mmCIF file of C-alpha atoms in Angstrom:
data_model
loop_
_atom_site.group_PDB
_atom_site.id
_atom_site.type_symbol
_atom_site.label_atom_id
_atom_site.label_comp_id
_atom_site.label_asym_id
_atom_site.label_seq_id
_atom_site.Cartn_x
_atom_site.Cartn_y
_atom_site.Cartn_z
ATOM 1 C CA MET A 1 16.659 9.049 -3.299
ATOM 2 C CA ILE A 2 13.212 8.795 -4.685
ATOM 3 C CA LYS A 3 10.581 11.535 -4.056
ATOM 4 C CA LEU A 4 7.322 10.142 -3.311
ATOM 5 C CA ALA A 5 3.884 12.391 -3.204
ATOM 6 C CA LEU A 6 1.420 10.890 -0.978
ATOM 7 C CA VAL A 7 -2.144 12.038 -1.710
ATOM 8 C CA GLN A 8 -4.415 12.146 1.229
ATOM 9 C CA PRO A 9 -7.549 13.630 -0.609
ATOM 10 C CA ARG A 10 -10.893 14.989 0.658
ATOM 11 C CA ALA A 11 -12.586 12.329 -1.115
ATOM 12 C CA HIS A 12 -16.166 12.381 -2.714
ATOM 13 C CA ALA A 13 -18.329 9.528 -1.504
ATOM 14 C CA ALA A 14 -20.748 7.740 -3.891
ATOM 15 C CA PRO A 15 -22.723 8.799 -5.695
ATOM 16 C CA ASN A 16 -20.567 11.764 -6.375
ATOM 17 C CA ASP A 17 -17.387 9.503 -6.320
ATOM 18 C CA GLU A 18 -16.906 10.353 -10.033
ATOM 19 C CA ARG A 19 -15.643 13.726 -9.190
ATOM 20 C CA ASN A 20 -12.533 12.174 -7.640
ATOM 21 C CA LEU A 21 -11.215 11.380 -11.099
ATOM 22 C CA ALA A 22 -10.895 15.033 -12.100
ATOM 23 C CA ASP A 23 -9.102 15.643 -8.674
ATOM 24 C CA ALA A 24 -6.886 12.708 -9.176
ATOM 25 C CA VAL A 25 -5.663 13.873 -12.499
ATOM 26 C CA ALA A 26 -5.028 17.352 -10.884
ATOM 27 C CA HIS A 27 -3.287 15.744 -8.228
ATOM 28 C CA ILE A 28 -0.855 13.984 -10.435
ATOM 29 C CA ALA A 29 0.031 17.266 -12.279
ATOM 30 C CA ALA A 30 0.751 18.910 -9.014
ATOM 31 C CA ALA A 31 2.883 15.986 -7.771
ATOM 32 C CA ALA A 32 4.904 15.993 -11.035
ATOM 33 C CA ALA A 33 5.193 19.706 -10.751
ATOM 34 C CA GLY A 34 6.586 19.141 -7.079
ATOM 35 C CA GLY A 35 9.291 16.923 -8.467
ATOM 36 C CA ALA A 36 7.661 13.563 -7.345
ATOM 37 C CA GLU A 37 8.567 10.440 -9.286
ATOM 38 C CA VAL A 38 5.888 8.319 -7.690
ATOM 39 C CA VAL A 39 2.300 9.672 -6.531
ATOM 40 C CA VAL A 40 0.254 7.332 -4.237
ATOM 41 C CA PHE A 41 -3.418 7.458 -3.707
ATOM 42 C CA PRO A 42 -5.465 5.712 -1.227
ATOM 43 C CA GLU A 43 -7.529 2.386 -1.426
ATOM 44 C CA THR A 44 -10.175 2.679 -3.851
ATOM 45 C CA TYR A 45 -9.246 6.249 -5.117
ATOM 46 C CA PRO A 46 -10.385 7.773 -7.328
ATOM 47 C CA GLY A 47 -13.112 4.844 -7.245
ATOM 48 C CA PRO A 48 -15.707 3.840 -8.136
ATOM 49 C CA LEU A 49 -16.859 2.777 -4.487
ATOM 50 C CA THR A 50 -20.165 1.071 -5.197
ATOM 51 C CA THR A 51 -21.466 -1.512 -7.633
ATOM 52 C CA PRO A 52 -22.685 -1.754 -10.346
ATOM 53 C CA LEU A 53 -19.768 0.108 -11.467
ATOM 54 C CA ARG A 54 -20.284 3.574 -13.245
ATOM 55 C CA PHE A 55 -16.849 4.551 -14.557
ATOM 56 C CA ASP A 56 -13.207 3.269 -14.802
ATOM 57 C CA PRO A 57 -10.461 5.722 -13.854
ATOM 58 C CA GLY A 58 -7.721 3.744 -15.595
ATOM 59 C CA PRO A 59 -7.612 5.271 -18.894
ATOM 60 C CA SER A 60 -7.498 8.980 -17.626
ATOM 61 C CA LEU A 61 -4.778 8.024 -14.854
ATOM 62 C CA GLN A 62 -2.679 6.051 -17.271
ATOM 63 C CA GLU A 63 -2.731 8.990 -19.758
ATOM 64 C CA ALA A 64 -1.962 11.646 -16.958
ATOM 65 C CA ALA A 65 0.851 9.238 -15.839
ATOM 66 C CA ALA A 66 2.362 9.243 -19.388
ATOM 67 C CA ARG A 67 1.801 13.052 -19.956
ATOM 68 C CA HIS A 68 3.703 13.781 -16.668
ATOM 69 C CA ARG A 69 6.294 10.863 -16.647
ATOM 70 C CA ILE A 70 5.515 9.764 -13.206
ATOM 71 C CA TYR A 71 4.388 6.402 -11.672
ATOM 72 C CA VAL A 72 0.983 6.603 -10.141
ATOM 73 C CA VAL A 73 -0.363 4.071 -7.704
ATOM 74 C CA TYR A 74 -4.124 4.012 -7.490
ATOM 75 C CA GLY A 75 -7.244 2.194 -6.427
ATOM 76 C CA THR A 76 -10.355 1.008 -8.245
ATOM 77 C CA LEU A 77 -12.818 -1.852 -8.383
ATOM 78 C CA GLU A 78 -13.146 -4.637 -11.107
ATOM 79 C CA PRO A 79 -16.349 -6.645 -11.877
ATOM 80 C CA VAL A 80 -16.647 -10.175 -11.366
ATOM 81 C CA ASP A 81 -18.176 -12.239 -13.992
ATOM 82 C CA ASP A 82 -21.512 -10.894 -14.953
ATOM 83 C CA ASP A 83 -22.833 -10.063 -11.647
ATOM 84 C CA PRO A 84 -23.437 -6.547 -11.035
ATOM 85 C CA ARG A 85 -22.758 -6.366 -7.239
ATOM 86 C CA THR A 86 -19.654 -8.298 -7.017
ATOM 87 C CA ALA A 87 -16.038 -6.871 -7.462
ATOM 88 C CA HIS A 88 -12.487 -7.259 -6.727
ATOM 89 C CA ASN A 89 -10.872 -4.321 -4.909
ATOM 90 C CA LEU A 90 -7.614 -3.533 -7.025
ATOM 91 C CA ILE A 91 -4.219 -1.500 -6.320
ATOM 92 C CA CYS A 92 -2.769 -0.431 -9.726
ATOM 93 C CA LEU A 93 0.354 0.891 -10.884
ATOM 94 C CA ALA A 94 0.393 3.214 -13.972
ATOM 95 C CA THR A 95 3.763 3.764 -15.472
ATOM 96 C CA PRO A 96 5.479 6.978 -17.094
ATOM 97 C CA ASN A 97 4.884 4.904 -20.225
ATOM 98 C CA GLY A 98 1.045 5.115 -19.748
ATOM 99 C CA GLU A 99 0.707 1.471 -19.105
ATOM 100 C CA ARG A 100 -0.975 -0.492 -16.328
ATOM 101 C CA THR A 101 1.621 -2.957 -15.235
ATOM 102 C CA VAL A 102 0.013 -3.906 -11.897
ATOM 103 C CA ALA A 103 -3.512 -4.848 -11.049
ATOM 104 C CA TYR A 104 -3.319 -6.355 -7.488
ATOM 105 C CA ARG A 105 -6.939 -7.925 -6.351
ATOM 106 C CA ARG A 106 -6.889 -7.752 -2.629
ATOM 107 C CA THR A 107 -6.483 -11.290 -1.014
ATOM 108 C CA HIS A 108 -6.942 -10.724 2.622
ATOM 109 C CA PRO A 109 -9.424 -11.288 4.389
ATOM 110 C CA PRO A 110 -11.381 -13.943 2.466
ATOM 111 C CA GLY A 111 -14.258 -11.818 3.025
ATOM 112 C CA PRO A 112 -16.999 -11.134 1.827
ATOM 113 C CA TRP A 113 -18.457 -8.919 4.499
ATOM 114 C CA ILE A 114 -15.984 -5.915 4.835
ATOM 115 C CA TYR A 115 -17.366 -3.591 2.075
ATOM 116 C CA THR A 116 -21.160 -4.474 2.191
ATOM 117 C CA GLY A 117 -23.629 -1.845 3.162
ATOM 118 C CA GLY A 118 -21.160 0.673 4.814
ATOM 119 C CA THR A 119 -21.315 4.433 4.876
ATOM 120 C CA THR A 120 -18.346 4.581 2.217
ATOM 121 C CA TRP A 121 -18.376 1.422 0.114
ATOM 122 C CA ASP A 122 -21.015 -0.824 -0.846
ATOM 123 C CA PHE A 123 -20.155 -3.925 -2.968
ATOM 124 C CA GLU A 124 -19.856 -7.806 -2.627
ATOM 125 C CA TYR A 125 -16.058 -8.006 -2.112
ATOM 126 C CA VAL A 126 -14.503 -11.081 -3.880
ATOM 127 C CA ALA A 127 -10.927 -11.810 -2.666
ATOM 128 C CA GLY A 128 -8.309 -12.500 -5.410
ATOM 129 C CA ASP A 129 -6.250 -15.745 -5.545
ATOM 130 C CA GLU A 130 -2.983 -14.389 -6.756
ATOM 131 C CA PRO A 131 -0.315 -13.459 -4.243
ATOM 132 C CA PRO A 132 0.452 -9.810 -3.916
ATOM 133 C CA PRO A 133 2.605 -8.687 -6.659
ATOM 134 C CA VAL A 134 6.214 -6.925 -7.263
ATOM 135 C CA ALA A 135 7.091 -4.554 -10.006
ATOM 136 C CA GLU A 136 10.681 -4.011 -10.952
ATOM 137 C CA THR A 137 10.887 -0.259 -12.031
ATOM 138 C CA GLU A 138 13.797 1.946 -13.165
ATOM 139 C CA LEU A 139 13.406 3.461 -9.518
ATOM 140 C CA GLY A 140 13.468 0.259 -7.632
ATOM 141 C CA VAL A 141 11.343 -2.912 -6.802
ATOM 142 C CA PHE A 142 7.802 -2.070 -5.704
ATOM 143 C CA GLY A 143 5.611 -4.300 -3.823
ATOM 144 C CA PHE A 144 1.679 -4.006 -3.398
ATOM 145 C CA ALA A 145 -0.615 -4.779 -0.814
ATOM 146 C CA MET A 146 -3.802 -3.040 0.644
ATOM 147 C CA CYS A 147 -4.938 -1.454 3.894
ATOM 148 C CA SER A 148 -5.636 -3.957 6.685
ATOM 149 C CA GLU A 149 -3.389 -6.527 5.037
ATOM 150 C CA VAL A 150 -0.772 -4.841 7.100
ATOM 151 C CA TYR A 151 -2.271 -7.046 10.031
ATOM 152 C CA VAL A 152 -1.089 -10.264 8.126
ATOM 153 C CA PRO A 153 2.818 -10.324 8.328
ATOM 154 C CA GLU A 154 3.015 -12.860 5.843
ATOM 155 C CA VAL A 155 1.708 -10.483 3.077
ATOM 156 C CA SER A 156 4.668 -8.101 3.432
ATOM 157 C CA ARG A 157 7.235 -10.636 4.095
ATOM 158 C CA GLY A 158 6.314 -12.535 0.974
ATOM 159 C CA LEU A 159 6.786 -9.200 -0.936
ATOM 160 C CA ALA A 160 10.164 -8.596 0.880
ATOM 161 C CA LEU A 161 11.300 -12.043 -0.107
ATOM 162 C CA LYS A 162 10.407 -11.457 -3.742
ATOM 163 C CA GLY A 163 12.735 -8.457 -3.684
ATOM 164 C CA ALA A 164 10.316 -5.399 -2.895
ATOM 165 C CA GLU A 165 12.198 -2.550 -1.492
ATOM 166 C CA VAL A 166 9.144 -0.147 -1.316
ATOM 167 C CA ILE A 167 5.888 -1.809 -0.097
ATOM 168 C CA PHE A 168 2.820 0.258 -0.914
ATOM 169 C CA LEU A 169 -0.135 -0.363 1.497
ATOM 170 C CA PRO A 170 -2.849 2.169 0.399
ATOM 171 C CA ALA A 171 -5.763 2.351 3.040
ATOM 172 C CA GLY A 172 -9.512 3.359 3.087
ATOM 173 C CA ASN A 173 -10.551 5.894 5.669
ATOM 174 C CA ASP A 174 -10.457 6.867 9.162
ATOM 175 C CA LYS A 175 -8.847 4.179 11.400
ATOM 176 C CA LYS A 176 -10.842 5.103 14.744
ATOM 177 C CA ARG A 177 -9.802 2.898 17.575
ATOM 178 C CA LEU A 178 -7.392 1.029 15.266
ATOM 179 C CA TYR A 179 -5.207 4.075 14.870
ATOM 180 C CA GLU A 180 -2.266 3.239 17.120
ATOM 181 C CA THR A 181 -1.993 -0.421 16.113
ATOM 182 C CA TRP A 182 -2.279 0.649 12.555
ATOM 183 C CA ARG A 183 0.511 3.095 12.563
ATOM 184 C CA THR A 184 2.677 0.757 14.756
ATOM 185 C CA LEU A 185 2.360 -2.069 12.123
ATOM 186 C CA ILE A 186 3.204 0.325 9.461
ATOM 187 C CA PHE A 187 6.698 0.746 11.139
ATOM 188 C CA ALA A 188 6.903 -2.830 12.202
ATOM 189 C CA ARG A 189 6.531 -4.138 8.625
ATOM 190 C CA ALA A 190 9.379 -1.807 7.662
ATOM 191 C CA ILE A 191 11.600 -3.080 10.445
ATOM 192 C CA GLU A 192 11.257 -6.770 9.967
ATOM 193 C CA ASN A 193 11.291 -6.573 6.199
ATOM 194 C CA LEU A 194 14.054 -4.028 5.752
ATOM 195 C CA ALA A 195 11.759 -2.166 3.532
ATOM 196 C CA ILE A 196 10.198 1.200 2.918
ATOM 197 C CA VAL A 197 6.435 0.942 3.734
ATOM 198 C CA VAL A 198 4.013 3.610 2.285
ATOM 199 C CA THR A 199 0.378 4.316 3.281
ATOM 200 C CA THR A 200 -2.157 7.063 2.915
ATOM 201 C CA GLN A 201 -5.947 7.350 3.225
ATOM 202 C CA ASN A 202 -9.085 8.844 2.036
ATOM 203 C CA ILE A 203 -10.655 11.602 4.227
ATOM 204 C CA TYR A 204 -14.240 11.790 4.232
ATOM 205 C CA GLY A 205 -15.736 14.938 5.989
ATOM 206 C CA GLU A 206 -14.117 15.516 9.216
ATOM 207 C CA GLU A 207 -12.200 12.317 9.525
ATOM 208 C CA ARG A 208 -8.553 11.932 10.760
ATOM 209 C CA GLY A 209 -6.093 10.673 8.066
ATOM 210 C CA LEU A 210 -2.985 8.825 8.140
ATOM 211 C CA ALA A 211 -0.285 9.477 5.476
ATOM 212 C CA MET A 212 2.843 7.545 6.592
ATOM 213 C CA VAL A 213 6.133 6.471 5.291
ATOM 214 C CA ALA A 214 8.465 4.422 7.380
ATOM 215 C CA SER A 215 12.104 3.167 6.789
ATOM 216 C CA PRO A 216 13.710 0.287 8.607
ATOM 217 C CA GLU A 217 15.117 2.769 10.932
ATOM 218 C CA GLU A 218 12.785 5.651 11.390
ATOM 219 C CA ILE A 219 9.387 7.041 10.603
ATOM 220 C CA LEU A 220 10.055 9.496 7.839
ATOM 221 C CA LEU A 221 6.434 10.912 7.338
ATOM 222 C CA GLU A 222 3.372 11.107 9.487
ATOM 223 C CA VAL A 223 0.449 13.392 8.688
ATOM 224 C CA THR A 224 -3.104 13.332 9.559
ATOM 225 C CA GLU A 225 -4.264 16.459 7.431
ATOM 226 C CA PRO A 226 -5.432 16.343 3.910
ATOM 227 C CA GLY A 227 -3.336 17.406 1.044
ATOM 228 C CA VAL A 228 -0.265 16.281 -1.049
ATOM 229 C CA HIS A 229 2.700 15.393 1.216
ATOM 230 C CA TYR A 230 6.331 14.838 -0.187
ATOM 231 C CA VAL A 231 9.027 12.802 1.191
ATOM 232 C CA GLU A 232 12.348 11.494 -0.104
ATOM 233 C CA VAL A 233 13.223 7.805 0.546
ATOM 234 C CA ASP A 234 16.660 6.267 0.175
ATOM 235 C CA LEU A 235 16.764 2.936 -1.230
ATOM 236 C CA ASP A 236 20.563 2.668 -1.131
ATOM 237 C CA ARG A 237 20.197 2.555 2.639
ATOM 238 C CA VAL A 238 17.602 -0.334 2.402
ATOM 239 C CA ARG A 239 19.909 -2.133 -0.062
ATOM 240 C CA LEU A 240 22.845 -1.742 2.473
ATOM 241 C CA LEU A 241 20.916 -3.142 5.346
ATOM 242 C CA ARG A 242 19.709 -5.863 3.358
ATOM 243 C CA ALA A 243 23.511 -6.716 1.978
ATOM 244 C CA GLU A 244 24.840 -6.559 5.710
ATOM 245 C CA THR A 245 25.189 -9.372 8.067
ATOM 246 C CA ASP A 246 24.329 -8.897 11.844
ATOM 247 C CA ARG A 247 27.415 -9.070 14.098
ATOM 248 C CA ILE A 248 28.946 -7.657 17.050
ATOM 249 C CA GLY A 249 28.966 -3.759 16.749
ATOM 250 C CA CYS A 250 25.940 -3.601 14.437
ATOM 251 C CA ASP A 251 24.018 -1.713 16.994
ATOM 252 C CA LEU A 252 26.624 1.154 16.746
ATOM 253 C CA ARG A 253 26.054 1.376 13.044
ATOM 254 C CA HIS A 254 22.403 0.764 12.394
ATOM 255 C CA SER A 255 19.061 1.440 14.047
ATOM 256 C CA VAL A 256 17.708 -2.067 12.927
ATOM 257 C CA LYS A 257 19.056 -5.600 12.729
ATOM 258 C CA PRO A 258 20.501 -6.166 9.286
ATOM 259 C CA GLY A 259 20.556 -9.539 7.729
ATOM 260 C CA LEU A 260 17.014 -10.210 8.727
ATOM 261 C CA LEU A 261 15.904 -11.519 5.104
ATOM 262 C CA THR A 262 18.779 -13.845 4.965
ATOM 263 C CA GLN A 263 20.997 -14.573 7.865
ATOM 264 C CA TRP A 264 18.222 -14.556 10.617
ATOM 265 C CA ARG A 265 15.599 -16.709 8.846
ATOM 266 C CA ARG A 266 15.352 -20.582 9.250
ATOM 267 C CA PRO A 267 12.552 -21.506 6.735
ATOM 268 C CA GLU A 268 13.139 -25.187 7.533
ATOM 269 C CA LEU A 269 11.213 -24.543 10.826
ATOM 270 C CA TYR A 270 8.327 -22.557 9.580
ATOM 271 C CA GLU A 271 6.099 -25.289 8.054
ATOM 272 C CA GLN A 272 6.460 -27.071 11.406
ATOM 273 C CA LEU A 273 5.739 -24.042 13.409
ATOM 274 C CA SER A 274 2.442 -23.085 11.384
ATOM 275 C CA SER A 275 1.248 -26.740 11.405
ATOM 276 C CA ASP A 276 1.892 -27.037 15.081
ATOM 277 C CA ALA A 277 -0.070 -23.998 16.311
ATOM 278 C CA PRO A 278 -3.754 -24.521 17.176
ATOM 279 C CA VAL A 279 -6.055 -21.566 16.143
ATOM 280 C CA SER A 280 -9.216 -20.976 18.029
ATOM 281 C CA THR A 281 -12.239 -20.032 15.974
#
């Protein structure tokens, strides 16, 4: 079992977003004291949220991860060339050794409109060109994607095929009318990829949150309130489901189809399926 701490913070918007950094360090200490082995922050938390960039949270969070011997999933921005307005949106992993071993630059959608001139973010988003990464840790294999990339099934499937047992999908803020489809897709990505899928988000003002953890067989946590929310996840169960094959009687032992990543797949058909399907624009 792995104990996760999902932080759903009352976040500070720009120009006060640098205040999030001290809060994040305190959340890491609290999560470690609560027995968590991984602490998960939302998209672009602790920041910054706007360009030009005014602070870098990496060194402080890496130091806190080392001090408390805990993995930290956090979000920030990275400048692109010398343009003060453009930035990549990053999900990072700090390890108990104080290293940053993952820095995933969001790839979907290609943009650039999604972060420009809003009430929360304001920067010219540049999509990354490297596929979402996995990281092998002493706890298990972690995969990383971001927010509405949950709507792109190829992202999570690609991570699962590379071995990801836990897929982190930190999100931004209030989902508004997307809430039901969003939570449904978090569970769906867990079911179809036989993985643990984890999300949490920032809360600005009176917004509704969504901190959620889904296993392939059930939703383990779903909380709308701010705070640090703890949940234990069983990777041995994920590994069992992936090792099993689907056969008569499986529905009496499992609440999901085993073998989805191996026995069920027919990759020889998929290139033809994607090339034959017209897409209206």
